[in-house]
């Protein structure tokens, strides 16, 4: 429902060779569409005739940027970043885009992902004289690319050369004094797509960011692909493509915005289909009188469930749009109060009704239990909880922040125990087998390690 | 859709005779549930053993209050207020609750409404020595009540005595050194209800605020009723009740939160019924392939339209939850951009589809036209716009802020002209006759002057 | 030394009939010169063609005002205020200028002083229907003047009529829709002077505010005088003049800026003369090797002492200009540390020297003791403390905030006991008889009640 | 007078082996005493058992730090920094202390100075794989030291090894996981001293910072000296000492706090002696009736002039302590107004007098001209300006920010022309030959290149 799993980043980049667009404003607006991917810090770096200027800080876009700052950042290439800060990388120095300077000039890096061999790479770079200012993997990339660049003909070639030496998830947008380069790891863990706006080329984590600025979606960056944009045009390098992919299934289930289309798959339809799958497994049109979703992330699946089952789709929970990070909780037992403030059940809809509630996930289970209690208190006679994802059982090493196993309710309890703990009349999760069903519009294969433990690359300590 | 009509206030009050509850936090949380009724300033006044302390400022609750301020405000009676500031009363001195002092001690007033004879009342009070510090009607009430109080036995009696001398809309929550008093004008223009939390008595503009703090809804305050709460109990005075009511229909159509129940009528169901009415008048199951609502205010009516027509309810517009007051717009043509940033149409859903879009109102028409253009651009082949309210034709003098006639598109153009201007394939409004249909769960009669021009009380210049 | 006695206000007003000057900026700059008279809140009210707009808040001028606010305040008459908030009137509603409205239009009041009969006046006004929003005496004046105004021909006449009915200290600058009026109480407790800038007329608490904006000092307002400025000119009313005056001696000793001239007396010279008087009473050129002052308030008197005694004037304490209200003190014993951070003794100057230190006052004695310890630690062999005022023995009821008797060291201890407690080798205060000596350039008589207990008007509980 | 020459940094460090002191608070307080050396940004880095945490931002100490931040920074070694940002290094990434990580762990650097061969060093480091994140020389030191460290036994030895390879001014305080190291360049351009507080060792740019926290001054760090502090004690390395020094004379004339003692010379006495030198060259006791200084920086020299000449020292200008960076200037001709707001001449003192005014420098001459005009307007009959430094004729490459030659009035005009332009009756500067006179308590030799052009090290483009 709200808040225990976090995407760690959203990236954006734009190159306007014709110098007709305010690329800073375009990046600012594009990042607004990606704000759900990271709410703890954000930044923009802009290339003004080869000089890169940047601004970043902790906070949402509306807290970090103001007109003065936006007007100060001028140029015709820009990259941006929104970030979720995990406990290990809270420091402000880790805000992105990462900007540094080497013999060939400045380089700026926006990054979404997580390297499984970061510590080893870091140590090896330090051994040869590198100093690190951040704990961000973006700095590892900056060092590896810049050092490789000294031995080869171009930054894009340097990127291609180092791709065999790093392992894990990475979608990068890189800016040099005269280029904008997009990189997606060969496994395709994290999304990355390309669009256009007039003569400009755009890269973004999700297609919704291209839509948001009135751009035209062109295509997804392929897993393993490197795309370089210069004033002379766009060049694609596919020599690292062709591996078996392991795209993150959780983007579709939870992270991405429903209006995004990732690798050909509409996120909205994936979620709606998850609801249909749940209904098909229930196969019982009389289980309930109404189907409601937990706003906002459970609504699509609830609609799918309702359509498949024929049970009427209803609105039974009202979400307060104003409760934000700064709401002051000061009394004991406030977790329950906060659920009630955020999600008010509507007795007029629920009273005397048997209800199917669809939510996207159960992490620790406490919020869920509070919600079911509130729904019953509003008059529901039965509460059947349907979860549009399989149970979380394993940590993610590829750029999301799933709780440790000891906090995941599904690691501690059986399905029946969970049902009892949260107080539902029945409980069902999406079947792991149905994951393929919900993403049938894409040809990529998925990483479902958080559900299955099948990690697609070697992870120290896991496989 | 967003933003040209404004409710002017939300009120809240709580009296905890047992001193078990933190009434300041309860008021803070209750106001959060009423934030949609006023986003420009807010305030809380708390009674600590007869002394009233207050804090208010411009901004949302999370901007105005912090822990230090909340902890400073201690006591066992509290009232609160959220405010929309119209052009005439922007000054900070107009923030409520209004607090002042006279012979009988301090008095604090939270107020939602608008007096049609405010200028005359003000002049008359000044003639007898009053000085005004604000342009808020709350100060008029404070003066009238305090002067009347000197001639009578209690504040509640003073209130009853002055009710014949004022005309217009007023829902008041008044705090004295030892009482909490709720007042609703005899016409019942604005909502006001009563609840409980343990031994505490609560008053609030909408029932959602009682729900939000875990309280129990008791009943609506009747039009004309005065309710006084002391440590000894609750007393109701109904001698001013019994007039023909003119409750605001627009609370149901637009202002109130869908999870509120006002005078027995669920707002959610009223909106859903408006959608059903629109579908009934269309009486054409083949007009479109899907029905979508404009989030968030059009969703309930869209669901009603879908259910009545049998055309599938779909999600076709994604609302960005992060775009707030501080989004920086700096380029020409940004109004269109802003619509796109806030509401992204989903081609995956819309492409090749004939679409019914349901929205709650058209004010000036420009936002609407941009939206239809975006929906067509996303691939919709036909766009049929249905508005879940009748056309606005007249200003409101009872506490809302409808644009002046020269800016209202429905005052300038015929239905067909509006359809052309906004670019819809067809356009229909809710019929004025259907207003009764959508509020059939309440026995009150409504004011629909904004649609019909039938003002229920004398308004200088209008009737 | 720093901080236990507070002036409660500074006032400023300007009328520019020719509309050539930005009166808001002039008031802003004038208040900057008066900031020492009140650092807790400030405000400006401006008259724009009869409508009065105002802004005030807690904080220093640079915290309360910004360009946007200053540009918003337009007009050709303005009044301003800086305020020290005592414990009883901390609330933001007490910030001045006080602005309200009555039958004759708006009235704004800036006020410096304290009425001894405020409670009685308040009660009497409430009995006849007044409501109070503040605990400031300015509101009492606004009510009394506005009510009197309804019975007489002009605001200035109303002011004159009420002057017999109030008792205490008051220097007022009043703004009406078309006038600027200055009022000084008949005893002349607080200073008030008049100046010009081009065709504009200026009123200010101290002459330094006139200098600060490049104006020309004209004269002091006489005790009891009322001066009214309209677009047609300046009119003086002296019918309340002629009483025996009791101007505040402490303005010269402590409050006022040294570059101000009050009632003909240069504050700088008064302080220098206090030093001379101290030296004359010592009559011992060999008491010390150097004379140093405690910056900034003790420097003038130290210079006077040095000149009279012939002992060299030296700089032995360096004041850190950056330590302000927001310095974070978190450890025990920090009072001492704070003295050291603010005032660093210079061993190069002090080592092996017998030192006369001149300070303006001793209130509680603790800061003083720390300072002497630091000076000895820096190498001074003897420390002779000279105080350029007599000992504080009595509270002030006329607009300053001297500590209560139980906290004043001079109420608790004899001269010799104080000397021991603070650790000085010798200690002398200015003799009460010398007060006349230091203000010989003025013909006014002074109130010295804080030293002598001779209150010039009846004070309940004191005489 | 105010503001055209800037020191670029102040440094501070403390190592508390006994873990008895709050080193963060000590650093915070110490930096307060150094705030005059840099007002644009500040920072503190603290070593908590080998892990370094830091906080820095733009603003004064009271703006950058709050209790929460100070409490978060825990440990027993700390270094701090205050910074003036020149045009080339404004970016926030340049705030110090600079913190980074290499094979041997983290390293933090506080730095005051300027390297004349920074670009060459930077290029050379980049050639061997370094990436730069800042334009601060501190990063050059971090790279050079860390690389050298890999080839040698200790950080202090690494520092010693690189000292021959860098040229220019540098006073460094370096923190490693277990050491605190102070470094002063062999020329001794910038000051650096050592003190103690209990068992703690302190390093600071000026002795006033040691005084401020109640510490004991031990000695100056010698030019060329490296001092390393570990939990086992203090070790000094003097192998780079012994060069001819070129300590900055301008520290004594202008930058340093008067209560500091630098290399044995009291800054206060240096300035007083400069005044004596000026008086000796005038050799005319009848040149004026009074001597006044421009507060605060001209007061010491004025006192010296008065003592030497026998002309009475007086206070003729009052400085407003509240005018800060945020004063809003909006009208034409405001430079003059600002001078008047900041420095109010006192007619009571100046009227009819012939005045010697002593100031510390003339940079562009405009402020000076305004001041003289104000003093004449206050009644002075003659104004003789004496400057306690020689004329600026050359830029500084060693850590101060003197205006470019085209803006320096002394580069454009002769002495007589300057006198006419600023409107003085006579004008004299300190003679270059007298510089030795004013610093006779120190045995170091000085850099006076800003006056003479004799640069003590090779500066590209200058010698």
PDB file of N, CA, C and O in Angstrom, chain A residues 56-57 92 98-103 107 126-127 129-133 139 142-143 146-147 150, chain D residues 56-57 92 98-103 107 126-127 129-133 139 142-143 146-147 150:
ATOM      1  N   UNK A  56      21.535  20.295  -7.369  1.00  0.00           N
ATOM      2  CA  UNK A  56      20.782  19.198  -6.789  1.00  0.00           C
ATOM      3  C   UNK A  56      20.642  19.452  -5.300  1.00  0.00           C
ATOM      4  O   UNK A  56      21.395  20.228  -4.715  1.00  0.00           O
ATOM      5  N   UNK A  57      19.667  18.821  -4.705  1.00  0.00           N
ATOM      6  CA  UNK A  57      19.520  18.926  -3.254  1.00  0.00           C
ATOM      7  C   UNK A  57      18.523  17.882  -2.777  1.00  0.00           C
ATOM      8  O   UNK A  57      17.877  17.213  -3.579  1.00  0.00           O
ATOM      9  N   UNK A  92      24.449  13.954   1.088  1.00  0.00           N
ATOM     10  CA  UNK A  92      24.116  14.828  -0.012  1.00  0.00           C
ATOM     11  C   UNK A  92      25.067  14.681  -1.179  1.00  0.00           C
ATOM     12  O   UNK A  92      24.721  14.956  -2.332  1.00  0.00           O
ATOM     13  N   UNK A  98      25.830  12.913 -11.118  1.00  0.00           N
ATOM     14  CA  UNK A  98      27.215  12.997 -10.671  1.00  0.00           C
ATOM     15  C   UNK A  98      28.009  13.745 -11.742  1.00  0.00           C
ATOM     16  O   UNK A  98      27.949  13.390 -12.917  1.00  0.00           O
ATOM     17  N   UNK A  99      28.757  14.766 -11.327  1.00  0.00           N
ATOM     18  CA  UNK A  99      29.532  15.559 -12.290  1.00  0.00           C
ATOM     19  C   UNK A  99      30.988  15.572 -11.871  1.00  0.00           C
ATOM     20  O   UNK A  99      31.299  15.864 -10.715  1.00  0.00           O
ATOM     21  N   UNK A 100      31.897  15.228 -12.794  1.00  0.00           N
ATOM     22  CA  UNK A 100      33.310  15.413 -12.486  1.00  0.00           C
ATOM     23  C   UNK A 100      34.078  15.744 -13.763  1.00  0.00           C
ATOM     24  O   UNK A 100      33.493  15.884 -14.831  1.00  0.00           O
ATOM     25  N   UNK A 101      35.361  15.894 -13.612  1.00  0.00           N
ATOM     26  CA  UNK A 101      36.168  16.402 -14.713  1.00  0.00           C
ATOM     27  C   UNK A 101      37.416  15.548 -14.843  1.00  0.00           C
ATOM     28  O   UNK A 101      38.023  15.150 -13.847  1.00  0.00           O
ATOM     29  N   UNK A 102      37.796  15.248 -16.084  1.00  0.00           N
ATOM     30  CA  UNK A 102      39.056  14.535 -16.307  1.00  0.00           C
ATOM     31  C   UNK A 102      39.715  15.136 -17.544  1.00  0.00           C
ATOM     32  O   UNK A 102      39.282  16.188 -18.028  1.00  0.00           O
ATOM     33  N   UNK A 103      40.738  14.501 -18.038  1.00  0.00           N
ATOM     34  CA  UNK A 103      41.500  15.080 -19.145  1.00  0.00           C
ATOM     35  C   UNK A 103      40.640  15.500 -20.328  1.00  0.00           C
ATOM     36  O   UNK A 103      40.908  16.505 -20.983  1.00  0.00           O
ATOM     37  N   UNK A 107      32.236  15.232 -17.283  1.00  0.00           N
ATOM     38  CA  UNK A 107      31.318  14.138 -17.577  1.00  0.00           C
ATOM     39  C   UNK A 107      30.258  14.134 -16.479  1.00  0.00           C
ATOM     40  O   UNK A 107      30.564  14.346 -15.305  1.00  0.00           O
ATOM     41  N   UNK A 126      40.519   2.272  -6.620  1.00  0.00           N
ATOM     42  CA  UNK A 126      41.332   2.939  -5.593  1.00  0.00           C
ATOM     43  C   UNK A 126      42.783   2.477  -5.670  1.00  0.00           C
ATOM     44  O   UNK A 126      43.709   3.274  -5.483  1.00  0.00           O
ATOM     45  N   UNK A 127      42.957   1.204  -5.957  1.00  0.00           N
ATOM     46  CA  UNK A 127      44.319   0.681  -6.045  1.00  0.00           C
ATOM     47  C   UNK A 127      45.130   1.394  -7.117  1.00  0.00           C
ATOM     48  O   UNK A 127      46.347   1.489  -7.046  1.00  0.00           O
ATOM     49  N   UNK A 129      44.754   4.581  -7.855  1.00  0.00           N
ATOM     50  CA  UNK A 129      44.848   6.024  -7.643  1.00  0.00           C
ATOM     51  C   UNK A 129      43.556   6.805  -7.628  1.00  0.00           C
ATOM     52  O   UNK A 129      43.568   8.028  -7.521  1.00  0.00           O
ATOM     53  N   UNK A 130      42.429   6.102  -7.716  1.00  0.00           N
ATOM     54  CA  UNK A 130      41.168   6.835  -7.673  1.00  0.00           C
ATOM     55  C   UNK A 130      40.829   7.257  -6.253  1.00  0.00           C
ATOM     56  O   UNK A 130      41.169   6.561  -5.299  1.00  0.00           O
ATOM     57  N   UNK A 131      40.158   8.424  -6.113  1.00  0.00           N
ATOM     58  CA  UNK A 131      39.609   8.824  -4.821  1.00  0.00           C
ATOM     59  C   UNK A 131      38.100   8.928  -4.996  1.00  0.00           C
ATOM     60  O   UNK A 131      37.620   9.478  -5.982  1.00  0.00           O
ATOM     61  N   UNK A 132      37.362   8.438  -4.023  1.00  0.00           N
ATOM     62  CA  UNK A 132      35.903   8.463  -4.131  1.00  0.00           C
ATOM     63  C   UNK A 132      35.299   9.491  -3.189  1.00  0.00           C
ATOM     64  O   UNK A 132      35.671   9.593  -2.025  1.00  0.00           O
ATOM     65  N   UNK A 133      34.338  10.246  -3.740  1.00  0.00           N
ATOM     66  CA  UNK A 133      33.667  11.286  -2.954  1.00  0.00           C
ATOM     67  C   UNK A 133      32.273  10.890  -2.568  1.00  0.00           C
ATOM     68  O   UNK A 133      31.620  11.571  -1.790  1.00  0.00           O
ATOM     69  N   UNK A 139      29.684   7.076  -9.612  1.00  0.00           N
ATOM     70  CA  UNK A 139      31.082   7.494  -9.581  1.00  0.00           C
ATOM     71  C   UNK A 139      31.982   6.379 -10.118  1.00  0.00           C
ATOM     72  O   UNK A 139      32.997   6.648 -10.769  1.00  0.00           O
ATOM     73  N   UNK A 142      31.779   6.695 -13.763  1.00  0.00           N
ATOM     74  CA  UNK A 142      32.533   7.850 -14.246  1.00  0.00           C
ATOM     75  C   UNK A 142      34.025   7.530 -14.309  1.00  0.00           C
ATOM     76  O   UNK A 142      34.695   7.854 -15.295  1.00  0.00           O
ATOM     77  N   UNK A 143      34.537   6.875 -13.282  1.00  0.00           N
ATOM     78  CA  UNK A 143      35.958   6.517 -13.288  1.00  0.00           C
ATOM     79  C   UNK A 143      36.286   5.505 -14.384  1.00  0.00           C
ATOM     80  O   UNK A 143      37.266   5.663 -15.126  1.00  0.00           O
ATOM     81  N   UNK A 146      35.958   7.116 -17.859  1.00  0.00           N
ATOM     82  CA  UNK A 146      36.970   8.131 -18.179  1.00  0.00           C
ATOM     83  C   UNK A 146      38.336   7.492 -18.384  1.00  0.00           C
ATOM     84  O   UNK A 146      39.100   7.902 -19.264  1.00  0.00           O
ATOM     85  N   UNK A 147      38.650   6.472 -17.585  1.00  0.00           N
ATOM     86  CA  UNK A 147      39.951   5.823 -17.769  1.00  0.00           C
ATOM     87  C   UNK A 147      39.991   5.063 -19.091  1.00  0.00           C
ATOM     88  O   UNK A 147      40.991   5.102 -19.812  1.00  0.00           O
ATOM     89  N   UNK A 150      40.562   7.208 -22.216  1.00  0.00           N
ATOM     90  CA  UNK A 150      41.918   7.630 -22.574  1.00  0.00           C
ATOM     91  C   UNK A 150      42.579   6.632 -23.518  1.00  0.00           C
ATOM     92  O   UNK A 150      43.540   6.960 -24.204  1.00  0.00           O
TER      93      UNK A 150
ATOM     94  N   UNK D  56      28.248  20.902   5.227  1.00  0.00           N
ATOM     95  CA  UNK D  56      28.641  22.245   4.821  1.00  0.00           C
ATOM     96  C   UNK D  56      27.533  22.819   3.967  1.00  0.00           C
ATOM     97  O   UNK D  56      26.716  22.088   3.425  1.00  0.00           O
ATOM     98  N   UNK D  57      27.509  24.131   3.869  1.00  0.00           N
ATOM     99  CA  UNK D  57      26.546  24.772   2.982  1.00  0.00           C
ATOM    100  C   UNK D  57      26.916  26.231   2.810  1.00  0.00           C
ATOM    101  O   UNK D  57      27.795  26.731   3.492  1.00  0.00           O
ATOM    102  N   UNK D  92      28.728  24.862  -4.966  1.00  0.00           N
ATOM    103  CA  UNK D  92      28.634  24.282  -3.644  1.00  0.00           C
ATOM    104  C   UNK D  92      29.607  23.144  -3.449  1.00  0.00           C
ATOM    105  O   UNK D  92      30.016  22.833  -2.325  1.00  0.00           O
ATOM    106  N   UNK D  98      37.002  19.449   2.352  1.00  0.00           N
ATOM    107  CA  UNK D  98      36.909  18.494   1.254  1.00  0.00           C
ATOM    108  C   UNK D  98      37.090  17.093   1.841  1.00  0.00           C
ATOM    109  O   UNK D  98      38.054  16.851   2.571  1.00  0.00           O
ATOM    110  N   UNK D  99      36.158  16.191   1.523  1.00  0.00           N
ATOM    111  CA  UNK D  99      36.238  14.826   2.048  1.00  0.00           C
ATOM    112  C   UNK D  99      36.232  13.833   0.901  1.00  0.00           C
ATOM    113  O   UNK D  99      35.384  13.912   0.017  1.00  0.00           O
ATOM    114  N   UNK D 100      37.179  12.906   0.879  1.00  0.00           N
ATOM    115  CA  UNK D 100      37.101  11.825  -0.106  1.00  0.00           C
ATOM    116  C   UNK D 100      37.737  10.569   0.477  1.00  0.00           C
ATOM    117  O   UNK D 100      38.147  10.532   1.629  1.00  0.00           O
ATOM    118  N   UNK D 101      37.739   9.534  -0.319  1.00  0.00           N
ATOM    119  CA  UNK D 101      38.141   8.231   0.181  1.00  0.00           C
ATOM    120  C   UNK D 101      39.089   7.582  -0.810  1.00  0.00           C
ATOM    121  O   UNK D 101      38.915   7.702  -2.021  1.00  0.00           O
ATOM    122  N   UNK D 102      40.131   6.930  -0.294  1.00  0.00           N
ATOM    123  CA  UNK D 102      41.029   6.162  -1.155  1.00  0.00           C
ATOM    124  C   UNK D 102      41.397   4.889  -0.417  1.00  0.00           C
ATOM    125  O   UNK D 102      40.778   4.550   0.607  1.00  0.00           O
ATOM    126  N   UNK D 103      42.378   4.159  -0.940  1.00  0.00           N
ATOM    127  CA  UNK D 103      42.691   2.842  -0.377  1.00  0.00           C
ATOM    128  C   UNK D 103      42.928   2.863   1.128  1.00  0.00           C
ATOM    129  O   UNK D 103      42.562   1.930   1.837  1.00  0.00           O
ATOM    130  N   UNK D 107      39.915  10.859   3.830  1.00  0.00           N
ATOM    131  CA  UNK D 107      40.789  11.987   4.141  1.00  0.00           C
ATOM    132  C   UNK D 107      39.973  13.266   4.003  1.00  0.00           C
ATOM    133  O   UNK D 107      39.161  13.396   3.089  1.00  0.00           O
ATOM    134  N   UNK D 126      45.225  14.577 -13.731  1.00  0.00           N
ATOM    135  CA  UNK D 126      44.227  14.028 -14.657  1.00  0.00           C
ATOM    136  C   UNK D 126      44.873  13.056 -15.643  1.00  0.00           C
ATOM    137  O   UNK D 126      44.290  12.034 -16.002  1.00  0.00           O
ATOM    138  N   UNK D 127      46.074  13.413 -16.058  1.00  0.00           N
ATOM    139  CA  UNK D 127      46.775  12.548 -17.011  1.00  0.00           C
ATOM    140  C   UNK D 127      46.996  11.150 -16.437  1.00  0.00           C
ATOM    141  O   UNK D 127      47.056  10.170 -17.172  1.00  0.00           O
ATOM    142  N   UNK D 129      44.864   9.652 -14.409  1.00  0.00           N
ATOM    143  CA  UNK D 129      43.613   8.989 -14.043  1.00  0.00           C
ATOM    144  C   UNK D 129      42.772   9.660 -12.982  1.00  0.00           C
ATOM    145  O   UNK D 129      41.744   9.128 -12.579  1.00  0.00           O
ATOM    146  N   UNK D 130      43.164  10.844 -12.514  1.00  0.00           N
ATOM    147  CA  UNK D 130      42.351  11.522 -11.507  1.00  0.00           C
ATOM    148  C   UNK D 130      41.130  12.161 -12.152  1.00  0.00           C
ATOM    149  O   UNK D 130      41.181  12.589 -13.310  1.00  0.00           O
ATOM    150  N   UNK D 131      40.030  12.194 -11.419  1.00  0.00           N
ATOM    151  CA  UNK D 131      38.858  12.953 -11.835  1.00  0.00           C
ATOM    152  C   UNK D 131      38.625  14.028 -10.781  1.00  0.00           C
ATOM    153  O   UNK D 131      38.699  13.754  -9.589  1.00  0.00           O
ATOM    154  N   UNK D 132      38.306  15.244 -11.231  1.00  0.00           N
ATOM    155  CA  UNK D 132      38.093  16.344 -10.283  1.00  0.00           C
ATOM    156  C   UNK D 132      36.618  16.710 -10.167  1.00  0.00           C
ATOM    157  O   UNK D 132      35.914  16.811 -11.162  1.00  0.00           O
ATOM    158  N   UNK D 133      36.208  16.892  -8.921  1.00  0.00           N
ATOM    159  CA  UNK D 133      34.805  17.239  -8.663  1.00  0.00           C
ATOM    160  C   UNK D 133      34.655  18.682  -8.272  1.00  0.00           C
ATOM    161  O   UNK D 133      33.543  19.178  -8.164  1.00  0.00           O
ATOM    162  N   UNK D 139      41.356  19.715  -3.329  1.00  0.00           N
ATOM    163  CA  UNK D 139      41.249  18.429  -4.013  1.00  0.00           C
ATOM    164  C   UNK D 139      42.596  18.021  -4.613  1.00  0.00           C
ATOM    165  O   UNK D 139      42.953  16.837  -4.635  1.00  0.00           O
ATOM    166  N   UNK D 142      44.461  16.588  -1.793  1.00  0.00           N
ATOM    167  CA  UNK D 142      43.963  15.261  -1.433  1.00  0.00           C
ATOM    168  C   UNK D 142      44.523  14.210  -2.397  1.00  0.00           C
ATOM    169  O   UNK D 142      44.970  13.132  -1.988  1.00  0.00           O
ATOM    170  N   UNK D 143      44.518  14.517  -3.680  1.00  0.00           N
ATOM    171  CA  UNK D 143      45.038  13.562  -4.664  1.00  0.00           C
ATOM    172  C   UNK D 143      46.544  13.340  -4.501  1.00  0.00           C
ATOM    173  O   UNK D 143      47.032  12.213  -4.486  1.00  0.00           O
ATOM    174  N   UNK D 146      47.278  11.464  -1.235  1.00  0.00           N
ATOM    175  CA  UNK D 146      46.835  10.064  -1.196  1.00  0.00           C
ATOM    176  C   UNK D 146      47.690   9.201  -2.118  1.00  0.00           C
ATOM    177  O   UNK D 146      48.038   8.068  -1.787  1.00  0.00           O
ATOM    178  N   UNK D 147      48.067   9.743  -3.246  1.00  0.00           N
ATOM    179  CA  UNK D 147      48.912   8.956  -4.149  1.00  0.00           C
ATOM    180  C   UNK D 147      50.305   8.740  -3.548  1.00  0.00           C
ATOM    181  O   UNK D 147      50.876   7.659  -3.624  1.00  0.00           O
ATOM    182  N   UNK D 150      50.548   6.065  -0.831  1.00  0.00           N
ATOM    183  CA  UNK D 150      50.659   4.657  -1.218  1.00  0.00           C
ATOM    184  C   UNK D 150      52.112   4.232  -1.358  1.00  0.00           C
ATOM    185  O   UNK D 150      52.438   3.055  -1.320  1.00  0.00           O
TER     186      UNK D 150
END
